[in-house]
Amino acid sequence: MGEINHFEYGWITPALSYALSVLGSALGLVCAGRIRTATGAGQRVWWGLLAAWALGGTAIWAMHFMAMLGFAVSGTRIRYDVPLTAASTAIAVAAVGIGLGIVGTGRLTGVRLLAGGFFTGAGVAAMHYTGMAAMRLDGSLGYDPLRVALSVVIALVAATVALWLAMTVRRALAIIASALVMGIAVNGMHFTGMSALSVHLHEGRGAATGTEVSGLLVPIVLAVVFGVVGLVYALLAAPSDDDRAGAAYVAARLDGASAAAPAEPAPDPVGLRSRSTLAQPGAPFPSRRSTDRRS
């Protein structure tokens, strides 16, 4: 039996994982709020994708990977299978996207909320254990069924609450408080699942296949940084409710002013309006020369 250490680098990895989950949750809640105020299907899809990336990619998957940096097993080195690691990312983002699609279309009901929470929670649990299956070490992994079931229940409850918050929370302070709570739920699910793990080392040690964590760290950190920057830029560039209300008010005032102002006549430098002969067919065009001669 291999000795497992979940906090090899002390408090730094759980603190960073919690910070990532809170940051992703806050951005995801703000993006999900834009789904409700979107004016067209294209905008709803756009904000739904951003919210799915923020929640699934940053708050859940990036948090999982950051916490795994502090995971170590005595007597063996740990490597990761890159395709399975990438698949776990896709599972997390797709699961959150499906959940948002269920609860974000039409009126929010209990049935929609439970269905979205089930798909999202099951996807989060699948992401976690797919990421665990991506580990390559000189041993076999075992799980305590009771704790695995408990982690799945936590994932289902946390996902349902997260979707409800995404569809109902609007105020800034409420978003921050919700993100803090969601961070606790996501980390609780992760470490509950990790507590169910046991490693049985092989007698014959061989070279583990896969990529070391240092090889995945740089691209993952860059993806998280550029993803967060892109999300913040999209939120800052998009007009808010106050911006739309202000633009509508200015447009209404301009329309009212143009309707109330009397129409000014066009300039008449040679006095064409005073000559009724212009209205008669075949009448000669008057000029200043003819006017001066007549006078």
Short mmCIF file of C-alpha atoms in Angstrom, two decimals:
data_model
loop_
_atom_site.label_atom_id
_atom_site.label_comp_id
_atom_site.label_asym_id
_atom_site.label_seq_id
_atom_site.Cartn_x
_atom_site.Cartn_y
_atom_site.Cartn_z
CA MET A 1 0.00 0.00 0.00
CA GLY A 2 1.48 3.32 -1.07
CA GLU A 3 1.44 6.25 1.31
CA ILE A 4 -0.62 9.11 -0.14
CA ASN A 5 0.09 12.77 0.50
CA HIS A 6 -2.57 15.21 -0.74
CA PHE A 7 -0.69 18.34 0.38
CA GLU A 8 2.91 17.78 -0.63
CA TYR A 9 3.57 21.52 -0.93
CA GLY A 10 1.58 22.52 2.13
CA TRP A 11 -1.24 25.03 1.99
CA ILE A 12 -0.26 26.60 -1.35
CA THR A 13 -2.00 24.10 -3.66
CA PRO A 14 -5.36 23.98 -1.82
CA ALA A 15 -5.31 27.78 -1.50
CA LEU A 16 -4.66 28.23 -5.22
CA SER A 17 -7.28 25.62 -6.13
CA TYR A 18 -9.87 27.40 -3.98
CA ALA A 19 -8.93 30.77 -5.52
CA LEU A 20 -9.34 29.34 -9.03
CA SER A 21 -12.73 27.86 -8.18
CA VAL A 22 -13.95 31.17 -6.71
CA LEU A 23 -12.63 33.19 -9.67
CA GLY A 24 -14.18 30.84 -12.21
CA SER A 25 -17.46 30.73 -10.30
CA ALA A 26 -17.69 34.53 -10.15
CA LEU A 27 -16.98 34.93 -13.86
CA GLY A 28 -19.38 32.11 -14.67
CA LEU A 29 -22.18 33.68 -12.64
CA VAL A 30 -21.71 37.03 -14.36
CA CYS A 31 -21.70 35.41 -17.82
CA ALA A 32 -24.75 33.33 -16.94
CA GLY A 33 -26.53 36.51 -15.86
CA ARG A 34 -25.97 37.90 -19.37
CA ILE A 35 -27.87 34.91 -20.79
CA ARG A 36 -31.09 36.21 -19.21
CA THR A 37 -30.68 39.69 -20.72
CA ALA A 38 -29.52 38.56 -24.18
CA THR A 39 -31.68 39.88 -27.02
CA GLY A 40 -31.16 37.03 -29.47
CA ALA A 41 -30.35 33.35 -29.74
CA GLY A 42 -26.80 34.06 -30.90
CA GLN A 43 -26.04 36.17 -27.84
CA ARG A 44 -27.51 33.53 -25.52
CA VAL A 45 -25.31 30.85 -27.09
CA TRP A 46 -22.25 33.11 -26.84
CA TRP A 47 -22.76 33.89 -23.15
CA GLY A 48 -23.63 30.26 -22.47
CA LEU A 49 -20.32 29.12 -23.95
CA LEU A 50 -18.40 31.68 -21.92
CA ALA A 51 -20.21 30.67 -18.73
CA ALA A 52 -19.54 26.98 -19.46
CA TRP A 53 -15.84 27.68 -19.92
CA ALA A 54 -15.64 29.80 -16.78
CA LEU A 55 -17.46 27.26 -14.58
CA GLY A 56 -16.38 24.01 -16.21
CA GLY A 57 -12.91 24.96 -17.39
CA THR A 58 -11.73 27.26 -14.61
CA ALA A 59 -13.84 26.73 -11.49
CA ILE A 60 -13.92 22.92 -11.79
CA TRP A 61 -11.23 21.49 -14.04
CA ALA A 62 -8.40 24.00 -13.41
CA MET A 63 -9.17 23.73 -9.69
CA HIS A 64 -8.89 19.91 -9.97
CA PHE A 65 -5.52 20.09 -11.70
CA MET A 66 -4.14 22.67 -9.30
CA ALA A 67 -5.12 20.48 -6.35
CA MET A 68 -3.49 17.48 -8.05
CA LEU A 69 -0.16 19.31 -8.07
CA GLY A 70 0.02 18.61 -4.35
CA PHE A 71 -0.83 14.92 -4.77
CA ALA A 72 2.04 12.47 -4.31
CA VAL A 73 2.48 8.76 -3.61
CA SER A 74 5.58 7.54 -1.84
CA GLY A 75 7.68 5.13 -3.85
CA THR A 76 6.48 6.11 -7.32
CA ARG A 77 6.45 9.02 -9.71
CA ILE A 78 3.19 10.24 -11.22
CA ARG A 79 2.65 10.98 -14.88
CA TYR A 80 -0.48 11.90 -16.83
CA ASP A 81 -2.04 10.61 -20.02
CA VAL A 82 -2.52 13.72 -22.20
CA PRO A 83 -5.59 12.55 -24.23
CA LEU A 84 -7.47 11.54 -21.09
CA THR A 85 -6.51 14.79 -19.39
CA ALA A 86 -7.86 16.74 -22.35
CA ALA A 87 -10.99 14.59 -22.36
CA SER A 88 -11.63 15.45 -18.72
CA THR A 89 -11.55 19.14 -19.64
CA ALA A 90 -14.06 18.63 -22.44
CA ILE A 91 -16.34 16.65 -20.12
CA ALA A 92 -16.41 19.43 -17.53
CA VAL A 93 -17.13 22.21 -20.04
CA ALA A 94 -19.75 20.16 -21.91
CA ALA A 95 -21.52 19.13 -18.71
CA VAL A 96 -21.84 22.72 -17.51
CA GLY A 97 -22.93 23.82 -20.99
CA ILE A 98 -25.69 21.20 -21.06
CA GLY A 99 -26.88 22.21 -17.61
CA LEU A 100 -26.98 25.90 -18.56
CA GLY A 101 -28.79 25.04 -21.77
CA ILE A 102 -31.48 23.18 -19.81
CA VAL A 103 -32.11 25.84 -17.18
CA GLY A 104 -31.42 28.86 -19.38
CA THR A 105 -34.12 28.22 -21.99
CA GLY A 106 -37.66 29.09 -21.02
CA ARG A 107 -39.02 29.64 -17.55
CA LEU A 108 -36.96 28.26 -14.68
CA THR A 109 -38.87 25.41 -13.04
CA GLY A 110 -38.01 22.77 -10.49
CA VAL A 111 -37.95 20.04 -13.12
CA ARG A 112 -35.55 22.01 -15.32
CA LEU A 113 -33.33 22.80 -12.35
CA LEU A 114 -33.15 19.17 -11.20
CA ALA A 115 -32.51 17.91 -14.73
CA GLY A 116 -29.77 20.47 -15.33
CA GLY A 117 -28.23 19.77 -11.92
CA PHE A 118 -28.22 16.03 -12.61
CA PHE A 119 -26.45 16.34 -15.98
CA THR A 120 -23.97 18.89 -14.67
CA GLY A 121 -23.25 17.02 -11.42
CA ALA A 122 -22.79 13.72 -13.23
CA GLY A 123 -20.45 15.45 -15.68
CA VAL A 124 -18.41 16.98 -12.86
CA ALA A 125 -18.04 13.57 -11.18
CA ALA A 126 -17.12 12.01 -14.53
CA MET A 127 -14.53 14.73 -15.07
CA HIS A 128 -12.96 14.08 -11.67
CA TYR A 129 -12.63 10.33 -12.07
CA THR A 130 -11.54 10.64 -15.71
CA GLY A 131 -8.77 12.94 -14.53
CA MET A 132 -7.84 10.39 -11.89
CA ALA A 133 -7.81 7.63 -14.52
CA ALA A 134 -5.33 9.73 -16.52
CA MET A 135 -2.68 9.22 -13.81
CA ARG A 136 0.10 6.78 -14.63
CA LEU A 137 2.13 5.33 -11.75
CA ASP A 138 3.70 2.07 -10.58
CA GLY A 139 0.58 0.84 -8.89
CA SER A 140 -3.15 0.29 -9.20
CA LEU A 141 -5.84 2.65 -7.92
CA GLY A 142 -8.60 1.56 -5.59
CA TYR A 143 -11.64 3.47 -4.34
CA ASP A 144 -13.88 3.26 -1.30
CA PRO A 145 -17.40 2.92 -2.78
CA LEU A 146 -19.08 4.81 0.08
CA ARG A 147 -16.86 7.87 -0.28
CA VAL A 148 -17.15 7.75 -4.05
CA ALA A 149 -20.94 7.82 -3.71
CA LEU A 150 -20.67 10.69 -1.25
CA SER A 151 -18.52 12.68 -3.68
CA VAL A 152 -21.06 12.11 -6.46
CA VAL A 153 -23.88 13.32 -4.19
CA ILE A 154 -21.87 16.42 -3.35
CA ALA A 155 -21.29 17.03 -7.06
CA LEU A 156 -25.02 16.71 -7.83
CA VAL A 157 -26.06 19.04 -5.02
CA ALA A 158 -23.31 21.56 -5.77
CA ALA A 159 -24.17 21.59 -9.48
CA THR A 160 -27.88 22.11 -8.80
CA VAL A 161 -27.19 24.98 -6.40
CA ALA A 162 -24.69 26.50 -8.85
CA LEU A 163 -27.22 26.47 -11.70
CA TRP A 164 -29.89 28.00 -9.46
CA LEU A 165 -27.49 30.75 -8.43
CA ALA A 166 -26.50 31.32 -12.05
CA MET A 167 -30.12 31.94 -13.01
CA THR A 168 -31.18 34.02 -10.00
CA VAL A 169 -28.22 35.97 -8.60
CA ARG A 170 -27.69 39.49 -10.00
CA ARG A 171 -26.20 41.81 -7.37
CA ALA A 172 -22.43 42.08 -7.09
CA LEU A 173 -22.25 41.20 -3.40
CA ALA A 174 -24.53 38.21 -3.92
CA ILE A 175 -22.33 37.01 -6.81
CA ILE A 176 -19.20 37.23 -4.63
CA ALA A 177 -20.88 35.37 -1.74
CA SER A 178 -22.20 32.71 -4.12
CA ALA A 179 -18.75 32.26 -5.68
CA LEU A 180 -17.22 31.73 -2.23
CA VAL A 181 -19.84 29.09 -1.42
CA MET A 182 -19.40 27.39 -4.80
CA GLY A 183 -15.64 27.27 -4.25
CA ILE A 184 -16.17 25.40 -0.98
CA ALA A 185 -18.55 22.96 -2.68
CA VAL A 186 -16.23 22.25 -5.61
CA ASN A 187 -13.19 21.73 -3.38
CA GLY A 188 -15.25 19.63 -0.98
CA MET A 189 -16.30 17.33 -3.81
CA HIS A 190 -12.70 17.01 -5.04
CA PHE A 191 -11.10 16.19 -1.70
CA THR A 192 -13.95 13.86 -0.75
CA GLY A 193 -13.28 11.90 -3.93
CA MET A 194 -9.55 11.98 -3.26
CA SER A 195 -10.07 10.62 0.25
CA ALA A 196 -11.68 7.54 -1.32
CA LEU A 197 -8.46 6.73 -3.19
CA SER A 198 -5.95 4.07 -2.26
CA VAL A 199 -2.84 3.03 -4.21
CA HIS A 200 -1.49 -0.52 -4.29
CA LEU A 201 2.11 -0.42 -5.50
CA HIS A 202 3.37 -3.03 -7.93
CA GLU A 203 6.22 -5.28 -6.85
CA GLY A 204 8.06 -4.86 -10.10
CA ARG A 205 8.71 -1.18 -10.80
CA GLY A 206 8.77 -0.03 -14.40
CA ALA A 207 8.93 3.28 -16.22
CA ALA A 208 5.52 4.94 -16.15
CA THR A 209 4.28 6.26 -19.48
CA GLY A 210 2.76 9.68 -19.97
CA THR A 211 3.77 13.28 -19.34
CA GLU A 212 5.03 14.62 -16.05
CA VAL A 213 3.05 17.31 -14.31
CA SER A 214 5.72 19.89 -15.12
CA GLY A 215 5.13 19.29 -18.83
CA LEU A 216 1.41 20.04 -18.46
CA LEU A 217 1.74 22.90 -16.03
CA VAL A 218 2.84 25.62 -18.47
CA PRO A 219 0.18 25.05 -21.18
CA ILE A 220 -2.56 24.69 -18.59
CA VAL A 221 -1.54 27.87 -16.77
CA LEU A 222 -1.40 29.75 -20.08
CA ALA A 223 -4.84 28.43 -21.05
CA VAL A 224 -6.28 29.54 -17.71
CA VAL A 225 -4.66 32.98 -17.90
CA PHE A 226 -5.75 33.68 -21.47
CA GLY A 227 -9.19 32.24 -20.73
CA VAL A 228 -9.69 34.50 -17.73
CA VAL A 229 -8.39 37.55 -19.61
CA GLY A 230 -10.71 36.77 -22.50
CA LEU A 231 -13.69 36.39 -20.19
CA VAL A 232 -12.96 39.68 -18.44
CA TYR A 233 -12.53 41.46 -21.78
CA ALA A 234 -15.80 40.04 -23.11
CA LEU A 235 -17.63 41.19 -19.99
CA LEU A 236 -16.11 44.68 -20.11
CA ALA A 237 -16.74 45.11 -23.84
CA ALA A 238 -20.37 43.96 -23.74
CA PRO A 239 -22.99 46.64 -22.91
CA SER A 240 -24.55 46.28 -19.48
CA ASP A 241 -28.18 46.82 -18.51
CA ASP A 242 -27.38 50.40 -17.48
CA ASP A 243 -25.68 51.04 -20.83
CA ARG A 244 -28.69 49.76 -22.76
CA ALA A 245 -31.09 51.75 -20.60
CA GLY A 246 -29.02 54.92 -21.12
CA ALA A 247 -28.87 54.40 -24.89
CA ALA A 248 -32.64 53.84 -25.03
CA TYR A 249 -33.23 57.02 -22.99
CA VAL A 250 -31.00 59.13 -25.27
CA ALA A 251 -32.68 57.69 -28.38
CA ALA A 252 -36.12 58.46 -26.99
CA ARG A 253 -35.12 62.05 -26.16
CA LEU A 254 -33.68 62.57 -29.64
CA ASP A 255 -36.81 61.18 -31.30
CA GLY A 256 -39.01 63.41 -29.15
CA ALA A 257 -36.93 66.49 -29.90
CA SER A 258 -36.98 65.88 -33.66
CA ALA A 259 -40.75 65.36 -33.62
CA ALA A 260 -41.43 68.50 -31.58
CA ALA A 261 -39.17 70.87 -33.57
CA PRO A 262 -41.00 72.74 -36.43
CA ALA A 263 -39.77 72.11 -39.92
CA GLU A 264 -37.70 75.09 -41.11
CA PRO A 265 -38.24 76.17 -44.75
CA ALA A 266 -35.37 75.80 -47.13
CA PRO A 267 -33.42 78.97 -48.04
CA ASP A 268 -34.94 81.03 -50.91
CA PRO A 269 -32.22 83.48 -52.01
CA VAL A 270 -33.91 84.66 -55.28
CA GLY A 271 -37.49 84.68 -54.05
CA LEU A 272 -38.73 81.69 -56.02
CA ARG A 273 -41.57 80.98 -53.64
CA SER A 274 -43.17 84.40 -54.34
CA ARG A 275 -43.50 83.74 -58.08
CA SER A 276 -46.61 81.80 -58.79
CA THR A 277 -45.64 81.34 -62.45
CA LEU A 278 -43.40 78.48 -61.40
CA ALA A 279 -46.47 76.37 -60.81
CA GLN A 280 -47.72 76.90 -64.41
CA PRO A 281 -46.50 74.61 -67.20
CA GLY A 282 -44.30 76.34 -69.76
CA ALA A 283 -43.60 79.39 -67.58
CA PRO A 284 -40.07 80.82 -68.00
CA PHE A 285 -37.62 80.41 -65.18
CA PRO A 286 -37.19 83.73 -63.38
CA SER A 287 -33.78 85.23 -62.76
CA ARG A 288 -32.28 88.24 -61.03
CA ARG A 289 -31.60 89.91 -64.44
CA SER A 290 -35.25 89.88 -65.43
CA THR A 291 -36.25 91.13 -62.02
CA ASP A 292 -33.82 94.07 -62.20
CA ARG A 293 -34.93 95.01 -65.76
CA ARG A 294 -38.57 94.98 -64.70
CA SER A 295 -37.88 97.30 -61.85
#
